[in-house]
Tab-separated table of N, CA and C in Angstrom:
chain	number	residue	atom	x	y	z
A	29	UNK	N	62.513	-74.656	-57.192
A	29	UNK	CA	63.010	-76.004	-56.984
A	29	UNK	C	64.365	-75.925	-56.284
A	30	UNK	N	64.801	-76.855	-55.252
A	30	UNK	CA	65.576	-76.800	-53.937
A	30	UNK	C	66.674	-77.591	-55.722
A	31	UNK	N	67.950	-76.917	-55.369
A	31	UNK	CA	69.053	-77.826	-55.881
A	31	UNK	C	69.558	-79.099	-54.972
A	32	UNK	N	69.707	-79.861	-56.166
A	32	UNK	CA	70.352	-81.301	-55.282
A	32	UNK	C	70.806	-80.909	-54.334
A	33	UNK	N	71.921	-81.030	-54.375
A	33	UNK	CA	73.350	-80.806	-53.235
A	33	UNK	C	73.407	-79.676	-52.792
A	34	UNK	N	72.012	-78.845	-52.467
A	34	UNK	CA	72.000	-77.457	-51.636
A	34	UNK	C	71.959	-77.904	-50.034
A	35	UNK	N	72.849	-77.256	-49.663
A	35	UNK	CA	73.399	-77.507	-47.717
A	35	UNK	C	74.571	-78.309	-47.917
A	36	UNK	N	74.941	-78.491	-49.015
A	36	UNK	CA	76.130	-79.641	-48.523
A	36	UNK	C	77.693	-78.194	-49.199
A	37	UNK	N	78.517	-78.774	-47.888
A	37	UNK	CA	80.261	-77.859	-47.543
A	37	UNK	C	80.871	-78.809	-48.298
A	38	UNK	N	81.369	-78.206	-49.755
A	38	UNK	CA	82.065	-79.006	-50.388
A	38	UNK	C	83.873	-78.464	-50.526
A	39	UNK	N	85.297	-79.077	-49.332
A	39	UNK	CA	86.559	-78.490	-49.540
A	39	UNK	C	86.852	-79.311	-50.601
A	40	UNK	N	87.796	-78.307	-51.485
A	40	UNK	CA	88.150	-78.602	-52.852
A	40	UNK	C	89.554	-78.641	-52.561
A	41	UNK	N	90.360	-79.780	-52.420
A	41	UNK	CA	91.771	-79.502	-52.506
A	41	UNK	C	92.516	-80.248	-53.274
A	42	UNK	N	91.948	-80.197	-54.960
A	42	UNK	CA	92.618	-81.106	-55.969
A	42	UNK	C	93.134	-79.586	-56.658
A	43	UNK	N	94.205	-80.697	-57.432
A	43	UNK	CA	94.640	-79.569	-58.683
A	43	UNK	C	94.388	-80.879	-60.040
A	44	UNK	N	94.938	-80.313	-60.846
A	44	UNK	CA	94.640	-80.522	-62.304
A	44	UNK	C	92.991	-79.986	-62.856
A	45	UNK	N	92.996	-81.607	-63.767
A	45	UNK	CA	92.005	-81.419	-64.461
A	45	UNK	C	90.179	-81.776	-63.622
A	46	UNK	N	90.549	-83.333	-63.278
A	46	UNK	CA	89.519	-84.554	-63.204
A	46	UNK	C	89.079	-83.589	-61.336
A	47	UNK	N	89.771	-83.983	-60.252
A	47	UNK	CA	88.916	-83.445	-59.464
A	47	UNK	C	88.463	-81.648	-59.195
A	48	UNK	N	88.943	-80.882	-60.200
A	48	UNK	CA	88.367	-79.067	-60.250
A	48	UNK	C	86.911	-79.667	-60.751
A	49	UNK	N	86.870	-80.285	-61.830
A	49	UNK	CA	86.032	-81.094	-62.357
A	49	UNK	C	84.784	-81.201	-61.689
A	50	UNK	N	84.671	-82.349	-61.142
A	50	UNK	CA	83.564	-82.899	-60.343
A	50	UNK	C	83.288	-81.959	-59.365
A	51	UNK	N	84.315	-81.300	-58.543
A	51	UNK	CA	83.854	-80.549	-57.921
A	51	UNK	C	83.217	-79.017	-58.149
A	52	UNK	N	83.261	-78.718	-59.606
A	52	UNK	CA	82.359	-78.024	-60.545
A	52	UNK	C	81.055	-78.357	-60.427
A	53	UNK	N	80.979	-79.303	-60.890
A	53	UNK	CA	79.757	-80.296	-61.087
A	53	UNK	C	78.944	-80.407	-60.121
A	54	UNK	N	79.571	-80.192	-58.469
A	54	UNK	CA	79.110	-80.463	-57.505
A	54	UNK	C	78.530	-79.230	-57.107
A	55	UNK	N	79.563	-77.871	-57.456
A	55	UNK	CA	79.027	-76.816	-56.977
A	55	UNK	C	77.840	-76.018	-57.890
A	56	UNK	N	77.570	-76.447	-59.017
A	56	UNK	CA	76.466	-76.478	-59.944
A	56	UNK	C	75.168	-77.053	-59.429
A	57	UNK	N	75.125	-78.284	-58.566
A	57	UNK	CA	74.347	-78.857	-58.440
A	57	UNK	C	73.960	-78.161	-56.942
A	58	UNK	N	74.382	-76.710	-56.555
A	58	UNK	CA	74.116	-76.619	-55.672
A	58	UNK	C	74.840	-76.532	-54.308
A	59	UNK	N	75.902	-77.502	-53.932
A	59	UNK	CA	76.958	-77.579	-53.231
A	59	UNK	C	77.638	-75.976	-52.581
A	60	UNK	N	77.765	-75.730	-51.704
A	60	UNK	CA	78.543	-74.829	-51.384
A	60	UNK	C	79.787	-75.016	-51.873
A	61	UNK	N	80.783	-74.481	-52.446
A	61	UNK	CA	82.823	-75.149	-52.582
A	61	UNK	C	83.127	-74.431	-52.546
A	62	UNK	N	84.326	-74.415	-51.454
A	62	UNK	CA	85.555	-73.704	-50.872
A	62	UNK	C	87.081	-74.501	-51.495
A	63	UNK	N	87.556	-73.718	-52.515
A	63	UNK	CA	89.051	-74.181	-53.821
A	63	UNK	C	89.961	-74.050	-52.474
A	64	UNK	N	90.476	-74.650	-52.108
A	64	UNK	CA	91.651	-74.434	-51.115
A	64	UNK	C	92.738	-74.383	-52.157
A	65	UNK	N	93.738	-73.445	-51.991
A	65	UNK	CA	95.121	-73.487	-52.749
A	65	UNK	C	96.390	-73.120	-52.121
A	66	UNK	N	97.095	-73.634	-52.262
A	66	UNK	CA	98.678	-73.153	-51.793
A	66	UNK	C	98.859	-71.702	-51.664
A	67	UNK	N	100.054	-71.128	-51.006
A	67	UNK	CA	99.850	-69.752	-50.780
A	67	UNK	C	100.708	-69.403	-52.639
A	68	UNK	N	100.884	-70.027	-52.824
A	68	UNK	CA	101.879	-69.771	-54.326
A	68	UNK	C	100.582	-69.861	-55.508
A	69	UNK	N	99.624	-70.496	-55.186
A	69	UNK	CA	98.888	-70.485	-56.074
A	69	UNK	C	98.539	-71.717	-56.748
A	70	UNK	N	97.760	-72.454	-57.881
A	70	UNK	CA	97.263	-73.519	-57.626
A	70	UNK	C	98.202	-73.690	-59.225
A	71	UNK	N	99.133	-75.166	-58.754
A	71	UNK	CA	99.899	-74.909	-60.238
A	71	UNK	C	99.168	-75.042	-61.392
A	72	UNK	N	97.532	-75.679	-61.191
A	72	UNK	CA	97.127	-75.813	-62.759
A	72	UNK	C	96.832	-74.306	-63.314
A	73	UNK	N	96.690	-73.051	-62.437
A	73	UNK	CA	96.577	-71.760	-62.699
A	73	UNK	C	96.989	-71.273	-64.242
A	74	UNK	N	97.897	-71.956	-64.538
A	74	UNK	CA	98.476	-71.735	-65.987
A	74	UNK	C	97.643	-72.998	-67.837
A	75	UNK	N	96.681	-73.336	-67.121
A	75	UNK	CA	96.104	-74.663	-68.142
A	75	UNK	C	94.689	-73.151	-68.309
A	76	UNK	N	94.715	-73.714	-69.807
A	76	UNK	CA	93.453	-72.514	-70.281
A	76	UNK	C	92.179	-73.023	-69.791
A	77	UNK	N	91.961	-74.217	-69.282
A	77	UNK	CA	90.776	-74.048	-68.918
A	77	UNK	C	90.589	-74.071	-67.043
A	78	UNK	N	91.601	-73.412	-66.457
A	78	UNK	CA	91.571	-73.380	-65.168
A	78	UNK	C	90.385	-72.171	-64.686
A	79	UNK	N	90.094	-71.243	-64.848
A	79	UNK	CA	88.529	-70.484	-64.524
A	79	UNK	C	87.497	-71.066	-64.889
A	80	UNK	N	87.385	-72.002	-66.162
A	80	UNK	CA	86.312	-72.608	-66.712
A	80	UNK	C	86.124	-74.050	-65.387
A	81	UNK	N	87.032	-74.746	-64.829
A	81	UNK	CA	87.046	-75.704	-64.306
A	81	UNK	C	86.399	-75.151	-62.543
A	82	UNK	N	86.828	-73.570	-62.076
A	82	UNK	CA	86.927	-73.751	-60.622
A	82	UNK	C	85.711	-72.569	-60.731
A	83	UNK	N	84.820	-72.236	-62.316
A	83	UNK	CA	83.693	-71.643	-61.899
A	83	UNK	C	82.805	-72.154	-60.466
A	84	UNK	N	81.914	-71.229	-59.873
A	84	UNK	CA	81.156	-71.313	-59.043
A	84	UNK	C	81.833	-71.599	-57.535
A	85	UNK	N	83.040	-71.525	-57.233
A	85	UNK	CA	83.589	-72.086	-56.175
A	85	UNK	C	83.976	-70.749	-55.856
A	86	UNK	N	84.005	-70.580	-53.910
A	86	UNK	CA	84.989	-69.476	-53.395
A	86	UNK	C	86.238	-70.087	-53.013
A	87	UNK	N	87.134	-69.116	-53.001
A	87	UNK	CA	88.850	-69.890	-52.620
A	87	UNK	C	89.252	-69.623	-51.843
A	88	UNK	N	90.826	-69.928	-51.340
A	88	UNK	CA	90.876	-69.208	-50.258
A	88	UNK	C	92.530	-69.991	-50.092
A	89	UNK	N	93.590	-69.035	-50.045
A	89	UNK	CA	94.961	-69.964	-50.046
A	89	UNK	C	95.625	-69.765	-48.129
């Protein structure tokens, strides 16, 4: 079975909580996502659930 949102280029350039989020959600469903981050690094980097939030995504600062 084809995933939803398989073929779709999803750029990720939120921080916090709400858009790592959806765009989880998106890349679950299939979505390609590219985490864009600052060259310093993404300030939510320090919140415990920041790997749990930007699973399934490649990055790239």
């Amino acid at each position: 079975m084809t995933p939803v949102l398989d073929g779709l280029l999803l750029i990720d350039l939120s921080t916090g909580i709400a858009g790592p989020y959806a765009a989880m959600l998106m890349a679950e469903m299939g979505a390609e996502c590219i985490k864009v981050e600052p060259e310093e690094g993404d300030p939510s980097r320090g919140l415990p659930g920041f790997f749990v939030w930007n699973r399934s995504k490649q990055g790239i600062a």
